[in-house]
Amino acid sequence: MYGEKHPVILPKDSHLSKLVALHYHRRTAHQGRNLTINAIRSGGYWITGCRRIVSSLISKCVHCIRFRGKPRGQMKANLPQDRVEPSPPFTYCGLDCFGPFTIKEGRKELKRYGLILTCMSMRAVHIEVLDDMSTDAFLNSLRCFIAIRGNVRLIRCDQGSNFMGAKHELKKGLSELDENQIATQLLKINCEFRMNPPASSHMGGVWERQIRNVRNVLNGILDPSGTLLSTSLRTFLYEAMAIINSRPLTVEDLECPDGPLPLTPNHVLTMKSGLVLPPPGQFV
């Protein structure tokens, strides 16, 4: 055809060139760059820098973005400082409750809950048993945890009613000591609660993943014991804690015969690497 042999030459910076490219892009039903360029040449037009104009047109076309655009990825923020700062075990912790577990005392069936605290830096876990979901039960378990693992500088958790009550109780206790100027010293060593926003369980992935590990271990431990437990629930939870703390923190050189033994949380907590086995005997 005459138009294909003697095309109309259009400059690349002309508004008319963009309109011609848009026209043929729509005529090709919003197809790709090569089909649009071929349609422009077949229509009797030669646009200098046509490829760049068509590429810019397609990148801004609403229909092309909706049909073939790549989904945008969520931009992740940097890890909080307590996740990357070297610190003693359980200086920065995250905690949550899980359960309930049904136990049997005599003829009564009672519910018990688990409280898991995980170290933000070395990923070790500590588990305590809660008699209920009240603030008093949580504070008692927190006191047991601090007595065993030492002082805690920061605790991250969700806005559970028992956690909020414990935060207010500790804050009230510190305010009563202001007259003796002891609160300033206690604030340097006492734990600070930092709550996640409401309905933001994804922000607690560090301890939510550890709860899944605890449940997986308990499924194997509680299988021969049945669904109803007795006072041995605390024993089972502590044994699950020992198994989880013996897991490798890295899988590099895990199958290499010449590689070093993988680092586990128990290397730091107990200076021992093996699994903690129960005493010999049958425990029914």
GROMACS .gro file of C-alpha atoms in nm:
model
  284
    1MET     CA    1   0.000   0.000   0.000
    2TYR     CA    2   0.104   0.358  -0.059
    3GLY     CA    3   0.078   0.448   0.311
    4GLU     CA    4   0.307   0.166   0.414
    5LYS     CA    5   0.563   0.257   0.146
    6HIS     CA    6   0.541   0.634   0.205
    7PRO     CA    7   0.430   0.672   0.570
    8VAL     CA    8   0.353   0.998   0.745
    9ILE     CA    9   0.652   1.085   0.963
   10LEU     CA   10   0.563   1.221   1.307
   11PRO     CA   11   0.805   1.355   1.570
   12LYS     CA   12   0.829   1.172   1.900
   13ASP     CA   13   0.750   1.479   2.115
   14SER     CA   14   0.431   1.568   1.926
   15HIS     CA   15   0.092   1.539   2.091
   16LEU     CA   16  -0.042   1.405   1.763
   17SER     CA   17   0.201   1.112   1.787
   18LYS     CA   18   0.058   1.017   2.127
   19LEU     CA   19  -0.297   1.036   1.995
   20VAL     CA   20  -0.210   0.812   1.697
   21ALA     CA   21  -0.043   0.559   1.927
   22LEU     CA   22  -0.343   0.563   2.162
   23HIS     CA   23  -0.583   0.513   1.870
   24TYR     CA   24  -0.405   0.205   1.736
   25HIS     CA   25  -0.351   0.069   2.087
   26ARG     CA   26  -0.726   0.073   2.138
   27ARG     CA   27  -0.787  -0.080   1.792
   28THR     CA   28  -0.566  -0.376   1.885
   29ALA     CA   29  -0.779  -0.431   2.199
   30HIS     CA   30  -0.505  -0.317   2.439
   31GLN     CA   31  -0.250  -0.572   2.323
   32GLY     CA   32   0.122  -0.554   2.377
   33ARG     CA   33   0.389  -0.319   2.249
   34ASN     CA   34   0.484  -0.508   1.933
   35LEU     CA   35   0.126  -0.543   1.810
   36THR     CA   36   0.062  -0.174   1.868
   37ILE     CA   37   0.378  -0.069   1.681
   38ASN     CA   38   0.291  -0.298   1.390
   39ALA     CA   39  -0.059  -0.152   1.371
   40ILE     CA   40   0.083   0.202   1.364
   41ARG     CA   41   0.317   0.115   1.074
   42SER     CA   42   0.038  -0.065   0.887
   43GLY     CA   43  -0.179   0.243   0.925
   44GLY     CA   44   0.071   0.454   0.733
   45TYR     CA   45   0.252   0.631   1.018
   46TRP     CA   46   0.615   0.638   1.119
   47ILE     CA   47   0.678   0.782   1.464
   48THR     CA   48   1.037   0.848   1.561
   49GLY     CA   49   1.103   0.682   1.894
   50CYS     CA   50   0.782   0.485   1.855
   51ARG     CA   51   0.886   0.208   2.093
   52ARG     CA   52   0.941   0.449   2.380
   53ILE     CA   53   0.608   0.625   2.319
   54VAL     CA   54   0.413   0.299   2.307
   55SER     CA   55   0.589   0.165   2.619
   56SER     CA   56   0.503   0.482   2.809
   57LEU     CA   57   0.145   0.461   2.684
   58ILE     CA   58   0.102   0.098   2.796
   59SER     CA   59   0.255   0.165   3.139
   60LYS     CA   60  -0.010   0.433   3.202
   61CYS     CA   61  -0.305   0.255   3.040
   62VAL     CA   62  -0.567   0.171   3.303
   63HIS     CA   63  -0.700  -0.132   3.114
   64CYS     CA   64  -0.352  -0.281   3.065
   65ILE     CA   65  -0.262  -0.228   3.430
   66ARG     CA   66  -0.584  -0.397   3.538
   67PHE     CA   67  -0.551  -0.692   3.299
   68ARG     CA   68  -0.177  -0.761   3.304
   69GLY     CA   69  -0.029  -0.546   3.576
   70LYS     CA   70   0.185  -0.710   3.842
   71PRO     CA   71   0.045  -0.693   4.195
   72ARG     CA   72   0.228  -0.454   4.418
   73GLY     CA   73   0.419  -0.607   4.705
   74GLN     CA   74   0.385  -0.489   5.061
   75MET     CA   75   0.682  -0.281   5.167
   76LYS     CA   76   0.820  -0.427   5.486
   77ALA     CA   77   0.949  -0.208   5.763
   78ASN     CA   78   1.279  -0.268   5.935
   79LEU     CA   79   1.288  -0.510   6.225
   80PRO     CA   80   1.246  -0.346   6.567
   81GLN     CA   81   1.564  -0.275   6.756
   82ASP     CA   82   1.494  -0.540   7.020
   83ARG     CA   83   1.495  -0.807   6.745
   84VAL     CA   84   1.850  -0.731   6.631
   85GLU     CA   85   2.019  -0.588   6.941
   86PRO     CA   86   2.249  -0.839   7.119
   87SER     CA   87   2.110  -0.887   7.469
   88PRO     CA   88   2.087  -1.150   7.745
   89PRO     CA   89   1.811  -1.411   7.704
   90PHE     CA   90   1.456  -1.288   7.768
   91THR     CA   91   1.554  -0.923   7.798
   92TYR     CA   92   1.304  -0.842   7.521
   93CYS     CA   93   1.004  -1.075   7.510
   94GLY     CA   94   0.678  -1.131   7.330
   95LEU     CA   95   0.395  -1.314   7.501
   96ASP     CA   96   0.050  -1.452   7.438
   97CYS     CA   97  -0.197  -1.701   7.582
   98PHE     CA   98  -0.317  -2.021   7.420
   99GLY     CA   99  -0.557  -2.300   7.506
  100PRO     CA  100  -0.781  -2.393   7.677
  101PHE     CA  101  -0.684  -2.739   7.801
  102THR     CA  102  -0.938  -2.949   7.991
  103ILE     CA  103  -0.808  -3.116   8.306
  104LYS     CA  104  -0.986  -3.340   8.553
  105GLU     CA  105  -0.965  -3.297   8.929
  106GLY     CA  106  -1.176  -3.558   9.099
  107ARG     CA  107  -1.512  -3.538   8.928
  108LYS     CA  108  -1.471  -3.181   8.813
  109GLU     CA  109  -1.351  -3.078   8.470
  110LEU     CA  110  -1.159  -2.749   8.471
  111LYS     CA  111  -1.002  -2.534   8.203
  112ARG     CA  112  -0.639  -2.432   8.209
  113TYR     CA  113  -0.447  -2.205   7.972
  114GLY     CA  114  -0.087  -2.169   7.865
  115LEU     CA  115   0.122  -1.852   7.872
  116ILE     CA  116   0.411  -1.848   7.626
  117LEU     CA  117   0.696  -1.599   7.640
  118THR     CA  118   0.952  -1.598   7.361
  119CYS     CA  119   1.284  -1.417   7.351
  120MET     CA  120   1.289  -1.166   7.066
  121SER     CA  121   1.662  -1.206   6.998
  122MET     CA  122   1.743  -1.578   7.043
  123ARG     CA  123   1.390  -1.722   6.991
  124ALA     CA  124   1.388  -1.932   7.308
  125VAL     CA  125   1.049  -1.997   7.470
  126HIS     CA  126   0.921  -2.019   7.827
  127ILE     CA  127   0.579  -2.163   7.913
  128GLU     CA  128   0.371  -2.117   8.227
  129VAL     CA  129   0.028  -2.250   8.320
  130LEU     CA  130  -0.264  -2.011   8.383
  131ASP     CA  131  -0.554  -2.114   8.605
  132ASP     CA  132  -0.777  -1.866   8.422
  133MET     CA  133  -0.754  -1.560   8.197
  134SER     CA  134  -0.767  -1.305   8.482
  135THR     CA  135  -0.511  -1.036   8.552
  136ASP     CA  136  -0.413  -1.196   8.885
  137ALA     CA  137  -0.331  -1.530   8.720
  138PHE     CA  138  -0.126  -1.355   8.455
  139LEU     CA  139   0.068  -1.149   8.711
  140ASN     CA  140   0.146  -1.463   8.915
  141SER     CA  141   0.279  -1.639   8.605
  142LEU     CA  142   0.479  -1.332   8.510
  143ARG     CA  143   0.636  -1.326   8.857
  144CYS     CA  144   0.730  -1.693   8.819
  145PHE     CA  145   0.885  -1.621   8.481
  146ILE     CA  146   1.090  -1.325   8.610
  147ALA     CA  147   1.204  -1.528   8.911
  148ILE     CA  148   1.340  -1.799   8.679
  149ARG     CA  149   1.465  -1.602   8.377
  150GLY     CA  150   1.556  -1.268   8.535
  151ASN     CA  151   1.439  -0.912   8.475
  152VAL     CA  152   1.262  -0.821   8.152
  153ARG     CA  153   1.312  -0.483   7.992
  154LEU     CA  154   1.034  -0.492   7.730
  155ILE     CA  155   0.728  -0.710   7.675
  156ARG     CA  156   0.535  -0.701   7.348
  157CYS     CA  157   0.180  -0.839   7.339
  158ASP     CA  158  -0.168  -0.772   7.209
  159GLN     CA  159  -0.434  -0.574   7.390
  160GLY     CA  160  -0.585  -0.862   7.585
  161SER     CA  161  -0.787  -0.761   7.889
  162ASN     CA  162  -0.556  -0.949   8.126
  163PHE     CA  163  -0.246  -0.790   7.970
  164MET     CA  164  -0.397  -0.442   7.989
  165GLY     CA  165  -0.495  -0.503   8.351
  166ALA     CA  166  -0.143  -0.615   8.437
  167LYS     CA  167   0.001  -0.306   8.270
  168HIS     CA  168  -0.223  -0.078   8.477
  169GLU     CA  169  -0.148  -0.270   8.798
  170LEU     CA  170   0.228  -0.234   8.751
  171LYS     CA  171   0.194   0.130   8.652
  172LYS     CA  172  -0.015   0.198   8.961
  173GLY     CA  173   0.236   0.023   9.184
  174LEU     CA  174   0.520   0.233   9.045
  175SER     CA  175   0.327   0.557   9.090
  176GLU     CA  176   0.282   0.480   9.461
  177LEU     CA  177   0.661   0.473   9.506
  178ASP     CA  178   0.729   0.819   9.367
  179GLU     CA  179   0.754   0.978   9.712
  180ASN     CA  180   1.048   0.757   9.807
  181GLN     CA  181   1.220   0.816   9.469
  182ILE     CA  182   1.242   0.442   9.414
  183ALA     CA  183   1.032   0.438   9.098
  184THR     CA  184   1.314   0.592   8.896
  185GLN     CA  185   1.540   0.304   8.985
  186LEU     CA  186   1.269   0.045   8.927
  187LEU     CA  187   1.192   0.185   8.582
  188LYS     CA  188   1.549   0.105   8.475
  189ILE     CA  189   1.508  -0.265   8.547
  190ASN     CA  190   1.132  -0.321   8.542
  191CYS     CA  191   0.943  -0.448   8.238
  192GLU     CA  192   0.766  -0.214   7.998
  193PHE     CA  193   0.453  -0.328   7.814
  194ARG     CA  194   0.425  -0.233   7.447
  195MET     CA  195   0.087  -0.325   7.301
  196ASN     CA  196   0.011  -0.399   6.938
  197PRO     CA  197  -0.278  -0.212   6.776
  198PRO     CA  198  -0.622  -0.378   6.800
  199ALA     CA  199  -0.701  -0.653   6.546
  200SER     CA  200  -0.334  -0.673   6.442
  201SER     CA  201  -0.245  -1.032   6.522
  202HIS     CA  202  -0.005  -1.034   6.223
  203MET     CA  203   0.225  -0.807   6.423
  204GLY     CA  204   0.275  -1.086   6.673
  205GLY     CA  205   0.407  -1.340   6.427
  206VAL     CA  206   0.712  -1.407   6.647
  207TRP     CA  207   0.509  -1.561   6.928
  208GLU     CA  208   0.219  -1.687   6.715
  209ARG     CA  209   0.463  -1.912   6.529
  210GLN     CA  210   0.596  -2.046   6.859
  211ILE     CA  211   0.242  -2.128   6.973
  212ARG     CA  212   0.208  -2.341   6.662
  213ASN     CA  213   0.532  -2.520   6.753
  214VAL     CA  214   0.400  -2.585   7.104
  215ARG     CA  215   0.076  -2.729   6.968
  216ASN     CA  216   0.263  -2.955   6.728
  217VAL     CA  217   0.477  -3.093   7.010
  218LEU     CA  218   0.178  -3.132   7.242
  219ASN     CA  219  -0.006  -3.332   6.976
  220GLY     CA  220   0.268  -3.594   6.996
  221ILE     CA  221   0.300  -3.582   7.375
  222LEU     CA  222  -0.071  -3.587   7.458
  223ASP     CA  223  -0.165  -3.855   7.205
  224PRO     CA  224  -0.123  -4.149   7.447
  225SER     CA  225  -0.271  -3.948   7.737
  226GLY     CA  226  -0.616  -3.880   7.593
  227THR     CA  227  -0.804  -3.552   7.584
  228LEU     CA  228  -0.865  -3.516   7.959
  229LEU     CA  229  -0.556  -3.432   8.161
  230SER     CA  230  -0.478  -3.427   8.530
  231THR     CA  231  -0.219  -3.223   8.716
  232SER     CA  232   0.044  -3.342   8.466
  233LEU     CA  233  -0.040  -3.058   8.225
  234ARG     CA  234   0.240  -2.844   8.366
  235THR     CA  235   0.484  -3.132   8.316
  236PHE     CA  236   0.380  -3.179   7.954
  237LEU     CA  237   0.413  -2.806   7.883
  238TYR     CA  238   0.761  -2.795   8.035
  239GLU     CA  239   0.868  -3.098   7.830
  240ALA     CA  240   0.731  -2.930   7.517
  241MET     CA  241   0.931  -2.619   7.610
  242ALA     CA  242   1.248  -2.829   7.642
  243ILE     CA  243   1.193  -2.986   7.300
  244ILE     CA  244   1.132  -2.651   7.130
  245ASN     CA  245   1.438  -2.495   7.291
  246SER     CA  246   1.651  -2.777   7.151
  247ARG     CA  247   1.557  -2.699   6.789
  248PRO     CA  248   1.833  -2.568   6.557
  249LEU     CA  249   1.824  -2.195   6.493
  250THR     CA  250   1.977  -2.240   6.147
  251VAL     CA  251   1.971  -2.520   5.891
  252GLU     CA  252   2.307  -2.438   5.736
  253ASP     CA  253   2.553  -2.730   5.756
  254LEU     CA  254   2.279  -2.936   5.922
  255GLU     CA  255   2.352  -3.238   5.699
  256CYS     CA  256   2.722  -3.169   5.651
  257PRO     CA  257   2.932  -3.434   5.834
  258ASP     CA  258   3.222  -3.191   5.877
  259GLY     CA  259   3.010  -2.896   5.984
  260PRO     CA  260   2.971  -2.773   6.342
  261LEU     CA  261   2.673  -2.865   6.555
  262PRO     CA  262   2.381  -2.627   6.496
  263LEU     CA  263   2.321  -2.360   6.756
  264THR     CA  264   2.009  -2.407   6.970
  265PRO     CA  265   1.851  -2.189   7.241
  266ASN     CA  266   1.951  -2.451   7.500
  267HIS     CA  267   2.317  -2.379   7.423
  268VAL     CA  268   2.264  -2.037   7.582
  269LEU     CA  269   2.004  -2.126   7.845
  270THR     CA  270   2.146  -2.449   7.987
  271MET     CA  271   2.484  -2.481   7.807
  272LYS     CA  272   2.364  -2.824   7.692
  273SER     CA  273   2.264  -2.924   7.342
  274GLY     CA  274   2.085  -3.258   7.377
  275LEU     CA  275   1.718  -3.324   7.433
  276VAL     CA  276   1.605  -3.327   7.795
  277LEU     CA  277   1.467  -3.678   7.844
  278PRO     CA  278   1.219  -3.768   8.119
  279PRO     CA  279   1.320  -4.017   8.390
  280PRO     CA  280   1.289  -4.385   8.298
  281GLY     CA  281   0.960  -4.552   8.369
  282GLN     CA  282   0.601  -4.564   8.259
  283PHE     CA  283   0.398  -4.252   8.346
  284VAL     CA  284   0.028  -4.322   8.306
   0.00000   0.00000   0.00000
